[in-house]
Each structure stands twice: as structure tokens, then as C-alpha cells.
Coordinates of C-alpha atoms in Angstrom, one line a residue:
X15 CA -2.8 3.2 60.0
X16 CA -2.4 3.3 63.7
X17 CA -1.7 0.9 66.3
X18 CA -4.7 -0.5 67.7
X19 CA -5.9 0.2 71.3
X20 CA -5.5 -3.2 73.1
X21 CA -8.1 -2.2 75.6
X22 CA -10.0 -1.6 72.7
X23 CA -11.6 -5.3 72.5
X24 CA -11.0 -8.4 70.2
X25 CA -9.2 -6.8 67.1
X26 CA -10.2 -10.1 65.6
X27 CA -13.7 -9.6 65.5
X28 CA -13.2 -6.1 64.1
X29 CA -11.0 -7.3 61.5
X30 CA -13.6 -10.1 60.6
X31 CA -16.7 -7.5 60.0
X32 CA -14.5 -5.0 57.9
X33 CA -13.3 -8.4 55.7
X34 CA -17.1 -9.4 55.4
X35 CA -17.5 -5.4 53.6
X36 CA -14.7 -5.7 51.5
X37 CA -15.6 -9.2 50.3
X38 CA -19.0 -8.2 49.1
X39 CA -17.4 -5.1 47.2
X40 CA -15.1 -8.0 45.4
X41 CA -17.9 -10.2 44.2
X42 CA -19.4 -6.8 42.8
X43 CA -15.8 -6.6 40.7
X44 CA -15.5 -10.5 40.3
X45 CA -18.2 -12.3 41.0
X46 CA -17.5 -15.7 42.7
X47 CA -18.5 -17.5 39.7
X48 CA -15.5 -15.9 37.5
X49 CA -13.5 -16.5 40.6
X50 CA -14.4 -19.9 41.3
X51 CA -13.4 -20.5 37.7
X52 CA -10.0 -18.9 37.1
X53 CA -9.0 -20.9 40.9
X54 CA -10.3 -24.1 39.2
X55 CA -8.1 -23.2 36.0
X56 CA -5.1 -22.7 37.9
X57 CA -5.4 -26.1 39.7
X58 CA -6.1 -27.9 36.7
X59 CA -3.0 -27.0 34.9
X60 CA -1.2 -27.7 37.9
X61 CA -2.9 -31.6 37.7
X62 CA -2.1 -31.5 34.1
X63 CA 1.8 -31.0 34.8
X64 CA 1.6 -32.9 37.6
X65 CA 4.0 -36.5 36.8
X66 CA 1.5 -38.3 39.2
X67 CA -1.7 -36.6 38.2
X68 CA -1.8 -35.5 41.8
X69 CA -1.4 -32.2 43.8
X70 CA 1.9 -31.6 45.2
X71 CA 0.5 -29.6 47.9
X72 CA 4.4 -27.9 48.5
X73 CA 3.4 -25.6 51.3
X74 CA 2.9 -29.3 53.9
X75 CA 5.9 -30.9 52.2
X76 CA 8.0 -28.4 52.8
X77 CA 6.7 -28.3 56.4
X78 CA 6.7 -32.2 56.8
X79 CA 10.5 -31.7 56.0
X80 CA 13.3 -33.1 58.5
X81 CA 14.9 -30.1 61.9
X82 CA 12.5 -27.0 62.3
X83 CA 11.1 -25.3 59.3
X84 CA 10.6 -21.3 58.8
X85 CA 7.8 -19.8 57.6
X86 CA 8.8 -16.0 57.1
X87 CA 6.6 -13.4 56.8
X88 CA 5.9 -10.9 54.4
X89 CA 3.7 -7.6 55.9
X90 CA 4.2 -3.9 55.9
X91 CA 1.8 -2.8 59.2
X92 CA 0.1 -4.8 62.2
X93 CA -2.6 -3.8 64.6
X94 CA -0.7 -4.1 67.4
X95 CA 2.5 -2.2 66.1
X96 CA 1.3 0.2 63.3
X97 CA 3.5 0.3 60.6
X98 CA 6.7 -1.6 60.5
X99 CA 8.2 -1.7 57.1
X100 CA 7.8 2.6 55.5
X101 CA 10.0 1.1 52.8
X102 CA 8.5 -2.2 51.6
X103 CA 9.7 -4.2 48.9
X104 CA 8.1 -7.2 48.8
X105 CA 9.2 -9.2 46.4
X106 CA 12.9 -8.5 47.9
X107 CA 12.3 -9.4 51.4
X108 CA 10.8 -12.9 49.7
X109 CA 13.7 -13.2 47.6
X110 CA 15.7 -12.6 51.2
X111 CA 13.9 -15.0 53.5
X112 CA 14.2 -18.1 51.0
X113 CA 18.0 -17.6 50.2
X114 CA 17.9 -18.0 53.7
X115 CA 16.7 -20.8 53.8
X116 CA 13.1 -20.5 54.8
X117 CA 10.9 -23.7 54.0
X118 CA 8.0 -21.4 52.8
X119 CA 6.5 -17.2 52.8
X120 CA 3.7 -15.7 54.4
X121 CA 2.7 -13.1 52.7
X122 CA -0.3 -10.4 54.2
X123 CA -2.7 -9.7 52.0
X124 CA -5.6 -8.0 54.5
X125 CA -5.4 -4.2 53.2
X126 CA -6.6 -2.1 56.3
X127 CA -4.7 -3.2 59.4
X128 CA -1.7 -5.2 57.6
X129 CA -2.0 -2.7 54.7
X130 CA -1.3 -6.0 52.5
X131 CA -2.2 -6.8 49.3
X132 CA -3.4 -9.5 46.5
X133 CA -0.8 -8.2 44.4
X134 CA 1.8 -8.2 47.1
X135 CA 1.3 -11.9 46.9
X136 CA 0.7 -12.5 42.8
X137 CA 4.2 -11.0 43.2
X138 CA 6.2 -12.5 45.1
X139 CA 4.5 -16.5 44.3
X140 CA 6.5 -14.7 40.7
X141 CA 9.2 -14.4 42.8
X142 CA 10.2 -17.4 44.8
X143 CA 10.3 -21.2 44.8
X144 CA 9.0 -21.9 47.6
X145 CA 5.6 -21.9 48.6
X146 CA 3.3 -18.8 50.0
X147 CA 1.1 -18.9 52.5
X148 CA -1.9 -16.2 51.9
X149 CA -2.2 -15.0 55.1
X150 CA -6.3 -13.3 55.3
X151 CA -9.0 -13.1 57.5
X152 CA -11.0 -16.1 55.4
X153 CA -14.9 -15.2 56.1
X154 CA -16.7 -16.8 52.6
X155 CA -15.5 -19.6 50.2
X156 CA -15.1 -16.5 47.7
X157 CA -11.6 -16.1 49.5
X158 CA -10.5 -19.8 49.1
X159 CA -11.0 -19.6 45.3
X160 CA -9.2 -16.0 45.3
X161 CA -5.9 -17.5 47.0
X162 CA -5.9 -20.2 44.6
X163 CA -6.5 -17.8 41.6
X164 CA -3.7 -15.3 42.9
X165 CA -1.1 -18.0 43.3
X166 CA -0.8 -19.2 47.0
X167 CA -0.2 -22.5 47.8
X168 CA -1.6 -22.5 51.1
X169 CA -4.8 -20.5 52.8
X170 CA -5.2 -19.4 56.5
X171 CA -8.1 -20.5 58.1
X172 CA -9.0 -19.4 61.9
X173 CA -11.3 -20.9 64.3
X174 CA -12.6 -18.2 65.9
X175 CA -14.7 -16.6 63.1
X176 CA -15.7 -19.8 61.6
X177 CA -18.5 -21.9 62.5
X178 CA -17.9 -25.7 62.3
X179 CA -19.9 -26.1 59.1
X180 CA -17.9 -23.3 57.5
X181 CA -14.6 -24.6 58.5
X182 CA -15.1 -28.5 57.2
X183 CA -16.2 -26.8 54.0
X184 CA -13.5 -24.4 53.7
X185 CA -10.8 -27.4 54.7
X186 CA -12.4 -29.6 52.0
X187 CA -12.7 -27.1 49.0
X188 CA -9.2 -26.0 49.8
X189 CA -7.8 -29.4 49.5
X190 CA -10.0 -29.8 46.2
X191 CA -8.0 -26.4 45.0
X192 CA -4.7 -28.3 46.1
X193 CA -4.2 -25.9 48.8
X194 CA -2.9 -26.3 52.0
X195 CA -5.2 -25.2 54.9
X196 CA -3.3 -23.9 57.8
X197 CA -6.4 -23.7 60.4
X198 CA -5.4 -21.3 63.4
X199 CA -6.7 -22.4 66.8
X200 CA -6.2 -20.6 70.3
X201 CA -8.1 -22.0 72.9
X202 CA -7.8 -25.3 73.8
X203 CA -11.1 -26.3 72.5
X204 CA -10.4 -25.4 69.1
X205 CA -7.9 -27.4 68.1
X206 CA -10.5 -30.9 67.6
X207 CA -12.5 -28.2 65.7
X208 CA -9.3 -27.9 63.7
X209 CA -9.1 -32.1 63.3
X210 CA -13.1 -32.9 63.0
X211 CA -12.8 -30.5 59.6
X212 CA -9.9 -32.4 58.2
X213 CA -6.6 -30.1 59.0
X214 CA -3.3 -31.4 58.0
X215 CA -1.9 -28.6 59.3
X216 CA -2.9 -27.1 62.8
X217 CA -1.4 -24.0 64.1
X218 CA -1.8 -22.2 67.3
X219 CA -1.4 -18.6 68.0
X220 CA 0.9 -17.5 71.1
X221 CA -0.4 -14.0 70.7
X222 CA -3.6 -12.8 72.9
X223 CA -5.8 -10.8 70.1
X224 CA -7.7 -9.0 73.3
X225 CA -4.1 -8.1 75.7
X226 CA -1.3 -8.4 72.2
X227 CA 0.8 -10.6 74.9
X228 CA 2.1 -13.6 74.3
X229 CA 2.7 -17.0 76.0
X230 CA 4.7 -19.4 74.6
X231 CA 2.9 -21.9 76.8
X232 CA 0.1 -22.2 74.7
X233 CA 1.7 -24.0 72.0
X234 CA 3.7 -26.3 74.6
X235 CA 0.5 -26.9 75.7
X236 CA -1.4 -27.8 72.8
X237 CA 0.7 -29.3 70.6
X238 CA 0.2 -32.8 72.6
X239 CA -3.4 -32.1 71.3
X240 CA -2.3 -32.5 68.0
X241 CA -1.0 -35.7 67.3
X242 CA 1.6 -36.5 65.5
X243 CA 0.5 -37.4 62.4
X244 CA -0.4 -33.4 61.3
X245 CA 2.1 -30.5 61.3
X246 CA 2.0 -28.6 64.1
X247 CA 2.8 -24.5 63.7
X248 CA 3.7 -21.7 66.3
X249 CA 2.8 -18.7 65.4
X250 CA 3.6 -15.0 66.7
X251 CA 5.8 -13.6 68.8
X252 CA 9.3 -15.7 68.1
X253 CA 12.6 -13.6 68.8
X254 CA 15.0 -15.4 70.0
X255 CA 16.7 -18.8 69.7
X256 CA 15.5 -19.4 72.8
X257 CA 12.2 -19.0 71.8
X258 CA 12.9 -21.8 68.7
X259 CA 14.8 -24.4 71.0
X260 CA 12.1 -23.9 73.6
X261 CA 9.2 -24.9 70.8
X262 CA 11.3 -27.1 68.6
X263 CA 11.8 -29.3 72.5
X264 CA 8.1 -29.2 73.0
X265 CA 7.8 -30.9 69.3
X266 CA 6.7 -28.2 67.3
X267 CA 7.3 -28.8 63.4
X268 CA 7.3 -25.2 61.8
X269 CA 7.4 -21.7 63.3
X270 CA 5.6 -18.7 61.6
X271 CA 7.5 -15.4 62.2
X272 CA 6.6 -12.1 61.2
X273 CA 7.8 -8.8 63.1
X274 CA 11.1 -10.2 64.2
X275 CA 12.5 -10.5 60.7
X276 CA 10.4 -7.6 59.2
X277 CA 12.4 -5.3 61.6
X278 CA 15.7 -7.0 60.9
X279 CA 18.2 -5.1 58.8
X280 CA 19.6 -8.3 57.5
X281 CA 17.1 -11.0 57.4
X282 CA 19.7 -13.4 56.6
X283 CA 21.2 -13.0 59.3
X284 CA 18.5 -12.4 61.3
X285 CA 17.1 -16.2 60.3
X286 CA 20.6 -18.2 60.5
X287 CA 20.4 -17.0 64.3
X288 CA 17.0 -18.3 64.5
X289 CA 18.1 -21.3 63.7
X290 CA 21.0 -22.4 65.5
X291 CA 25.0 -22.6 65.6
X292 CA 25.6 -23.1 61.8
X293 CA 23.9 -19.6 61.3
X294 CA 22.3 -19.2 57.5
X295 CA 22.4 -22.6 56.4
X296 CA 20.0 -25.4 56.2
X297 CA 20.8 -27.7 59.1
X298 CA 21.1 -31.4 58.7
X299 CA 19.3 -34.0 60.7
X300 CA 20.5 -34.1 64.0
X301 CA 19.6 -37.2 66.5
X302 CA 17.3 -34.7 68.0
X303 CA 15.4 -33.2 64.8
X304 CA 12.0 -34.3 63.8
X305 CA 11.6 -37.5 61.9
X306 CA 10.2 -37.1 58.3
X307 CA 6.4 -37.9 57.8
X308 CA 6.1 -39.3 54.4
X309 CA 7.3 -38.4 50.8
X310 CA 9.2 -35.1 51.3
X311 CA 11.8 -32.8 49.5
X312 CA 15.6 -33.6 51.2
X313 CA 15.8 -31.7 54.1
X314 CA 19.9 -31.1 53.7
X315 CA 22.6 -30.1 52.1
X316 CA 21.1 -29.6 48.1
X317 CA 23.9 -31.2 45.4
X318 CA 24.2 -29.7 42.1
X319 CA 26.0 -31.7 39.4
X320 CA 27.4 -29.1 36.8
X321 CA 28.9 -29.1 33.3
X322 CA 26.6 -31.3 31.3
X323 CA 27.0 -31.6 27.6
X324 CA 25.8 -34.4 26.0
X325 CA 22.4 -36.6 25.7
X326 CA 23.8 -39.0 27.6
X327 CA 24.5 -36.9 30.8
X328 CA 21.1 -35.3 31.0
X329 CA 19.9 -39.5 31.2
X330 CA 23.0 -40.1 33.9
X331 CA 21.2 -36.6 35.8
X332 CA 17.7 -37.8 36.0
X333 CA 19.0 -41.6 37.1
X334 CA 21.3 -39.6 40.0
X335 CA 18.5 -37.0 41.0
X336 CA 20.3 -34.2 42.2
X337 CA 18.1 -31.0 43.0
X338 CA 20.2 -29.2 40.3
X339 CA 22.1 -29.3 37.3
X340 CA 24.5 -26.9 35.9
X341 CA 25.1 -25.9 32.0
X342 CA 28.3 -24.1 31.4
X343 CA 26.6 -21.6 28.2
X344 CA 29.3 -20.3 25.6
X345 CA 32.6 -20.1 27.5
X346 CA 35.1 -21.9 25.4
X347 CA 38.0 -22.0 27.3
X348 CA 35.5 -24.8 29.5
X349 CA 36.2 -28.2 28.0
X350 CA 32.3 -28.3 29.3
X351 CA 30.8 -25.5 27.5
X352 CA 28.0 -25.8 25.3
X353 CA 26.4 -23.1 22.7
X354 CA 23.2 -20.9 23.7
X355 CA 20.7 -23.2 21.6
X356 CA 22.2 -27.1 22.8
X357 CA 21.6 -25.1 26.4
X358 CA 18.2 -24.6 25.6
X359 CA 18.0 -28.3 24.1
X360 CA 19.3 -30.0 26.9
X361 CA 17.3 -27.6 29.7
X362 CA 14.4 -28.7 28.4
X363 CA 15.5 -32.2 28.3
X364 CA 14.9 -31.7 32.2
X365 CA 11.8 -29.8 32.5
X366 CA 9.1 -31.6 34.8
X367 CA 12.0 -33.5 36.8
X368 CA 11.6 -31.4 39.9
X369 CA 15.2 -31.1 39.3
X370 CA 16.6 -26.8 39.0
X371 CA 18.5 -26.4 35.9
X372 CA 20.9 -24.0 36.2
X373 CA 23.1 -22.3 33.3
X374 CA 26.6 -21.3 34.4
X375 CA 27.4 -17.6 32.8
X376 CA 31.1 -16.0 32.4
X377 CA 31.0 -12.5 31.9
X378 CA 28.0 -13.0 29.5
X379 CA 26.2 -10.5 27.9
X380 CA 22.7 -10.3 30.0
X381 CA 20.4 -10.6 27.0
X382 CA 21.7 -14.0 26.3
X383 CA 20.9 -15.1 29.6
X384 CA 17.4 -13.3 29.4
X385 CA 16.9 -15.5 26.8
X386 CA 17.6 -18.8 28.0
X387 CA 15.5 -18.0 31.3
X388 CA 12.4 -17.2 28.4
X389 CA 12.7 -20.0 26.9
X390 CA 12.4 -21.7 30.3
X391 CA 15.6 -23.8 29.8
X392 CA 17.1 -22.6 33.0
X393 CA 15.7 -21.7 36.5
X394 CA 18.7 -20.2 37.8
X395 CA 21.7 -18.7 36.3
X396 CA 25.3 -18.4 38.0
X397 CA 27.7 -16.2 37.6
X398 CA 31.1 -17.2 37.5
X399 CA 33.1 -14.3 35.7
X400 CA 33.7 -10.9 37.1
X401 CA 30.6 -9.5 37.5
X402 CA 30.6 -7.0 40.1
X403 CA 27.3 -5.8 42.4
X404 CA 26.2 -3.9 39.4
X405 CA 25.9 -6.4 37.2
X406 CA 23.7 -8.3 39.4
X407 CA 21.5 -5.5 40.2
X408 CA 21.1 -4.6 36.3
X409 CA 20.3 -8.7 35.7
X410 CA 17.9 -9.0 38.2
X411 CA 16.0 -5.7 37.0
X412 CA 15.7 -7.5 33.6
X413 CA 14.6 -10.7 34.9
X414 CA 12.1 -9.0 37.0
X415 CA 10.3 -7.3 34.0
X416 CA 8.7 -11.2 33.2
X417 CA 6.9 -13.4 35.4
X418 CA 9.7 -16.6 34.4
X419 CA 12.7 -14.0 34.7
X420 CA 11.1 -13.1 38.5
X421 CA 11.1 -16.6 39.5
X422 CA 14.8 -17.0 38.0
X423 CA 17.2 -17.2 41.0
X424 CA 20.9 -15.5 40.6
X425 CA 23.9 -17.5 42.5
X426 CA 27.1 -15.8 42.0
X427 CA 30.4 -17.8 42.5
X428 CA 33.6 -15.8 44.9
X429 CA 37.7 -17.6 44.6
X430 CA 38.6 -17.9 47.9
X431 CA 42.1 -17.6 47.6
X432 CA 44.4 -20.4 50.4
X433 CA 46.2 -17.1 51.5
X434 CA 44.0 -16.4 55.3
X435 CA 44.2 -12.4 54.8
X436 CA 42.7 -12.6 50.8
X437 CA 40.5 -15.1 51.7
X438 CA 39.0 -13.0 54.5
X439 CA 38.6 -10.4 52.2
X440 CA 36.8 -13.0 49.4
X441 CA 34.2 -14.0 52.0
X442 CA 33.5 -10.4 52.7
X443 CA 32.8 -9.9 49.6
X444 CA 30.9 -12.7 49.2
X445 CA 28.4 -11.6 52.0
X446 CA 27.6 -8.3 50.6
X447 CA 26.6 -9.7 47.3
X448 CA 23.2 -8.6 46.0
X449 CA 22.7 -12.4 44.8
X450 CA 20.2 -14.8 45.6
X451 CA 22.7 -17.4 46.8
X452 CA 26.8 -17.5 46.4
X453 CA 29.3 -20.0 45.6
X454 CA 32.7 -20.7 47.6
X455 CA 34.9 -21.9 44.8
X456 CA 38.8 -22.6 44.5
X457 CA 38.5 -20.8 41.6
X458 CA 37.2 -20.8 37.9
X459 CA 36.8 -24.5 37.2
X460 CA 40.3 -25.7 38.5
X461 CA 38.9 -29.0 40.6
X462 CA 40.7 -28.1 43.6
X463 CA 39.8 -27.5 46.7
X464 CA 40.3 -24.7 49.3
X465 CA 41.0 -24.5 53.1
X466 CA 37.5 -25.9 54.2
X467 CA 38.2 -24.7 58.0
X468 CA 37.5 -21.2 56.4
X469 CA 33.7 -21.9 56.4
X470 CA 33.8 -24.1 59.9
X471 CA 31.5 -23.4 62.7
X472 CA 32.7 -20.5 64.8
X473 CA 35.7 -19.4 62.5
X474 CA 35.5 -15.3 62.1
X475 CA 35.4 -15.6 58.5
X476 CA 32.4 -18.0 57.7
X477 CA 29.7 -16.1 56.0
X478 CA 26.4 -15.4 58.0
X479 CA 24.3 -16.0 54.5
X480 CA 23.9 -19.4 53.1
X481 CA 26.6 -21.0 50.3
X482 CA 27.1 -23.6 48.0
X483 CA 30.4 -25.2 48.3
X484 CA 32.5 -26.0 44.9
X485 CA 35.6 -27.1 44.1
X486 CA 38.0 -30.6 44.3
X487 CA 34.6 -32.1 45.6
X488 CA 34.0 -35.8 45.1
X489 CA 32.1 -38.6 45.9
X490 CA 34.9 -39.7 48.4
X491 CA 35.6 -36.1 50.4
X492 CA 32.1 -34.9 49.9
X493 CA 30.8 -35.8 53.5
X494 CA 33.8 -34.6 55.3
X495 CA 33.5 -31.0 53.3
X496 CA 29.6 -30.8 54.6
X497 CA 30.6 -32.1 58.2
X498 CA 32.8 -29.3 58.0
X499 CA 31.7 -26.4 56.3
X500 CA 27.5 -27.1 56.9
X501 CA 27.1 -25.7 53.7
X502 CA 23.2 -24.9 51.6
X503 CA 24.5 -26.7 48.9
X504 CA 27.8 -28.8 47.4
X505 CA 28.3 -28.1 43.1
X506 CA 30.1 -30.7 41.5
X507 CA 31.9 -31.3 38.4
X508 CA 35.1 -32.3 37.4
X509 CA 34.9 -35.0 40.4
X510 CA 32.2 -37.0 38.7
X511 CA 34.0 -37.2 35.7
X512 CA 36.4 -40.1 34.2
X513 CA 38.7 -40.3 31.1
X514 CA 36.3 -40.8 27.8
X515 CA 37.6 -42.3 25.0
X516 CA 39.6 -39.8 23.4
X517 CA 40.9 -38.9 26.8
X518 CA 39.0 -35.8 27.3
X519 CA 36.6 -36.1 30.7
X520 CA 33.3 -37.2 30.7
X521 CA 30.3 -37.4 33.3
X522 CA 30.6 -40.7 34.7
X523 CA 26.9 -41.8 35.4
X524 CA 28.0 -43.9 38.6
X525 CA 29.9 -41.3 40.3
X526 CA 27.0 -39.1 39.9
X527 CA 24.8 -42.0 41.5
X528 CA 27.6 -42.3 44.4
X529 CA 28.0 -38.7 44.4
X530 CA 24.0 -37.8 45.3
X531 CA 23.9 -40.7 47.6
X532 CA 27.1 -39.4 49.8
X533 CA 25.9 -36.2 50.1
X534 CA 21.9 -37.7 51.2
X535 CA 24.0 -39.9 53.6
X536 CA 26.2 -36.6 54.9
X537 CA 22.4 -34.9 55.4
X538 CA 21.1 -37.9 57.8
X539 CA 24.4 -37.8 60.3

């Protein structure tokens, strides 16, 4: 597919007619009956799962969330730039933008000028935790239903090829679906079209569809428009910090980009400098950073409490809350280790929580862990043993043959050694690692920490990708270790642990309480 001709006239409304054709040729293959049912399905069993009987509607809490969020986006080919990604791997670049720390994926699904896909996006919803925007060129209600059917868990809407009557309906049965609507305005006199039909969420393109430039202006300008109480988006044309200081001062909640990060050889990267001087992590709440509107996910530092063995520790987890918690599966040389099948018992002692379960690996043999990820005991798995790139590459292969293996994230642990020139050459390694996420440790379950100052601001040797930090952390030193080391996530064990009554260490249900609540404290600072 070519670039398109800007001279050329509205690409828009081109893109609009040819979206009409292809719509009509889908009701011949599914009519919107069928379609309307299998959306209606899908948000049923959501309600049926749901703890409150309500939709969760991820896609605005993640955006609702405290400091700028990140929609990243997913697309192979734009009318204005032709094709940008001749090797496109969807699923990977999702996988990429959320270990990054994105708040939620776009993901292209329009077929002629974004050569996108349905599938592109069945895939990578598989893929991720974190919500997916379908990105489309909505023109009937047949599209709503299809977005909901093909697992997004938000829809684009745009005000310029809908009339009001099509847009309150579209807001409304979207809603009923328990999607998101994102409606797209760009004049000035679209954006109470946006509010009249009910948006939540109202974004505003910088880019001219007619010229392809864009003026940052326009969302300055709007956004007072807006109000506070919906989430505002900026969309297009973001590639600089610049860029996200200059819209994060105007007030602007979320920003959508697309070619900036597509280009990028290391999206990680790419994203950390996006967001600001702690590059690649999630940044906490700064006296300047957007106040949280209503019930939202924690906006900082995640906590994982690891090692959990008995009953009694899975009740002390769901009392604490953490966002994850870790079972050490058949390594008995752990004090904490627990057999393959109690794994499996005390995962699904969890499931429902909202809180990741995570089973800690050591050099396992990958069918095992295959099989606790199918038996949807775990949602992550970490490796803490001496697996090497290979080994992560052959894991995630086998995951990615099922739909619950795809969604399975792989965090794999690095010793940084206290000697400066071996731990330079740990967090090397740790940034190349083909792994959704890595771990800073001290080492394999020793409860002692490491030079912190390695993973400070500035210092040449803290990775560019986001980290969970382990090792000697406790509820006492937790807050200084995030003031210093800004890290994605903090995984505790030994240090929420007292003497049990044969001596041997046990989870202490109060530290894990004190635990959660200093590192929710360290994330408001």
C-alpha cells in the first residue's frame, strides 16, 4: 500500500466509504445477528466473573490511573507514511509496549490503509494484561458487537463520519457491551457532540487528515472543553518528551502513540524516554501528576509477596492485597517450596482476586510449568535458575501455542553481584533478556540486599527496561529502596516472615499488611 497523496482530499472520508464495502461483505459471512450474539456472550461471562456483577471497563481505569498514561500502538502501514513495520509481529510489540509499562494497546485492525487485522487484535488481547483498544473506522453498530466479540476492551468512535443519532447509539450499546468508547473529535465543535452522546473518554486528534500536519495546539486548546470529570486523550503525532511535558502541563490524562514507537528499535526504551527521568519504569505520583478520579488500579510501584505455602498465607495474601503473589514450585533446597499439585491448590485458592499469581521456577523442566499455566494456577512464571536466552525463547514458544500460555507473562530474576565491574556486567545482561519483565535480586533467596545506588537515577548502569526489585526488602527499608531505585515492582519474602513455632519462618500476616501499605505510601510521595 502506498502513502496517500495529501493533496489528495480528506483520507477520512475515503477510508469511511471503503469501511462501509467491507462491512456489508462481513454481514454476508456473519450476519449481525450471529455477531450481536457471540459480543453479547462474551460480556455476559465477563458479568458472570465479575465479583461485583458489574463491568470493569479496564481500558478507563487504566486511563483514570494517577501521572500520564500510554496508550501504544500496534499497526503495520499508515496513509500518510505507507508501510512502517515489513517485519510485524504483533503479538511481540504488545508483549514489548506493556513490559514497558504502557497503561493499555491500540491495536489497527482497518485492513486496506493500516493493513490491520481482527486477528491481529484476537491475538494480542491473548497476549497481554492490559486492555486493547480496537482502533477502526466504526460506520454501523455491526462493528461495536465485532470488537466486543474479538476481545477489545475499548472501541474508537470518530465524530466526523458519525451523525449525532449514530454516535449516542454507538456510546450507549458500547457501554451495554462493557466497552469503553474512546470518541475522537477535531474541531472544536465536536467535542459537545462527544459529551451530548455520553463519552467518558474524549480524545482529540493533533493530526490534520486533509494537510497530515500536526499542531499540538489543538489539544491545549480543547482539553479545557472537556471538563474534568472525563479522560482526556492526545492523539498523533507524539515524539518527544517535549511533546508529553508540553500535553501532560496542558492537563491531558493519556497520550495515544503510534509511529514513534512502531519505528523504534527498542520500544522499551523508546517509551521510558517518553516518559521522563526514571526512563522504563512506572513513575510514582508526583505533586504535579494528575489526581486519581475514582476507583482505580495503583498507579506505582506493584509489590509482590512471594513464597507462600500454607492455607493460612493465601488468607494473610488476600487480607494484604498485593498485585501479586509468588509460589516457589518444586525446589527443595527453598524452605518455601511447595510440590507441582499444592501449587495448583493454592493458585486457585486466588483466582478472581485481581491479584497475579505467580509460580517461581529453578531450572524446571518447561512442561511442568506448561502445566501449571493450563491449569490456570499461575499467570506468570519466574525464573530464578540459570536459564539462559534460549530457554526463555523455547518457554515462551510453548506458552504461545494456547490462548492461557499467550497471556502467561515470563519475569526472569539476574544476581547482581556488590563487586561494581560484575554488577555492570549482570545489568547488561539483564537488559538484553528476551523476558517480559526482570528481577534485580541479591541472589537466589539469600534476604540480603545489594548496592541500591546501582539502579539510581542517572547511574550508567541502571537498566533502560522496567525491574522488579528483590532482595533484604522489608516493610521498614521498602520506601527508601523505591525512592531510590524507582523500580516497576518490589518482590518480597523472607522480610515478611517471623519465627513459627518450630522455629522455621513463616508469613507473618501483619508484616504483609505493613508491607503493602509502605510501598502504597512510597507510590503517593
Amino acid at each position: 500500500m502506498p502513502a496517500e497523496d495529501p493533496k489528495a482530499g480528506n483520507i477520512l472520508e475515503k477510508i469511511a466509504a471503503r469501511t462501509r464495502e467491507r462491512v456489508e461483505a462481513e454481514k454476508r459471512e456473519v450476519p449481525l445477528a450471529e455477531m450481536a450474539c457471540r459480543a453479547r456472550a462474551v460480556a455476559t461471562a465477563e458479568l458472570a466473573a465479575s465479583p461485583t456483577g458489574e463491568f470493569a471497563f479496564p481500558f478507563e481505569a487504566a486511563l483514570r490511573a494517577e501521572g500520564m498514561s500510554f496508550i501504544c500502538e500496534v499497526k503495520k502501514a499508515s496513509p500518510s507514511k505507507g508501510l512502517i513495520s515489513p517485519e510485524f509481529d504483533p503479538m511481540a510489540i504488545a508483549r514489548e509496549y506493556e513490559a514497558a509499562g504502557a497503561a493499555a494497546v491500540s491495536c489497527l485492525t482497518e485492513p486496506f490503509w493500516f493493513q490491520g487485522a481482527d486477528d491481529y487484535l484476537t491475538a494480542i488481547a491473548d497476549a497481554v494484561s492490559i486492555p486493547v483498544l480496537r482502533k477502526d473506522f466504526v460506520v454501523d453498530e455491526y462493528m461495536v458487537y465485532q470488537a466486543r466479540a474479538i476481545g477489545a476492551s475499548a472501541v474508537l468512535l470518530i465524530c466526523s463520519i458519525l451523525n449525532d443519532e449514530q454516535l449516542t447509539a454507538y456510546v450507549s450499546l458500547a457501554h451495554d457491551l462493557g466497552l469503553t468508547a474512546l470518541v475522537e473529535a477535531y474541531e472544536p465543535e465536536e467535542v459537545p457532540r462527544a459529551i451530548a452522546a455520553g463519552a467518558r473518554v474524549v480524545g482529540v486528534n493533533n493530526r490534520d487528515l486533509c494537510t497530515f500536519q500536526v499542531d499540538f495546539g489543538r489539544s491545549i486548546d480543547l482539553r479545557p472543553m472537556v471538563g474534568e470529570g472525563r479522560v482526556f486523550v492526545s492523539e498523533s503525532g507524539v515524539e518527544t518528551r517535549d511533546d508529553v511535558a508540553r500535553l501532560e502541563a496542558a492537563g491531558v490524562d493519556a497520550v495515544l502513540i503510534g509511529e514513534t514507537l512502531m519505528r523504534a528499535a527498542d520500544k522499551r526504551a523508546m517509551l521510558g524516554d517518553l516518559r521522563g527521568p526514571a526512563k522504563g519504569t512506572v513513575p510514582s505520583a508526583g505533586a504535579n501528576a494528575k489526581p486519581a478520579k475514582g476507583t482505580v488500579p495503583f498507579a506505582g510501584p506493584r509489590v509482590k509477596l512471594c513464597g507462600m505455602c500454607r492455607d493460612e498465607d493465601v488468607d494473610a495474601v488476600l487480607a494484604a492485597a498485593p498485585d501479586y503473589c509468588g509460589f516457589v514450585v518444586d525446589f527443595p533446597k527453598s524452605c518455601r517450596s511447595v510440590t507441582p499439585e499444592r501449587a495448583i491448590e493454592l493458585g486457585r485458592a486466588l483466582a478472581g482476586s485481581g491479584i497475579a499469581r505467580v509460580g517461581v521456577f529453578v531450572d524446571a523442566d518447561p512442561e511442568t510449568i506448561e502445566l501449571l499455566v493450563l491449569a490456570e494456577a499461575i499467570d506468570a512464571v519466574q525464573l530464578h535458575g540459570h536459564e539462559d536466552a534460549a530457554y526463555v525463547r523455547d518457554l515462551r514458544e510453548l506458552l504461545d501455542t494456547t490462548p492461557l500460555g499467550r497471556k502467561a507473562r515470563i519475569i526472569q530474576a539476574f544476581r547482581v553481584t556488590c563487586a561494581a565491574d560484575h554488577a555492570a556486567a549482570d545489568l547488561a545482561a539483564a537488559e538484553k533478556s528476551p523476558a517480559d519483565l526482570v528481577l534485580l535480586d541479591n541472589g537466589q533467596g539469600t534476604g540480603e540486599a545489594f548496592d541500591w545506588s546501582l539502579l539510581a537515577d542517572g547511574a550508567p548502569t541502571r537498566p533502560a527496561r522496567p525491574f522488579m526489585l528483590a532482595g533484604g526488602l522489608t516493610p521498614q527499608n521498602v520506601a527508601e529502596a523505591i525512592a531510590v531505585t524507582h523500580p516497576y515492582a518490589v518482590d518480597m519474602s523472607s522480610g515478611i516472615e517471623s519465627a513459627g513455632a518450630a522455629g522455621a519462618p513463616q508469613k507473618d500476616p501483619q508484616k504483609m499488611i505493613d508491607a503493602v501499605a509502605a510501598v502504597r505510601a512510597a507510590g503517593k510521595e
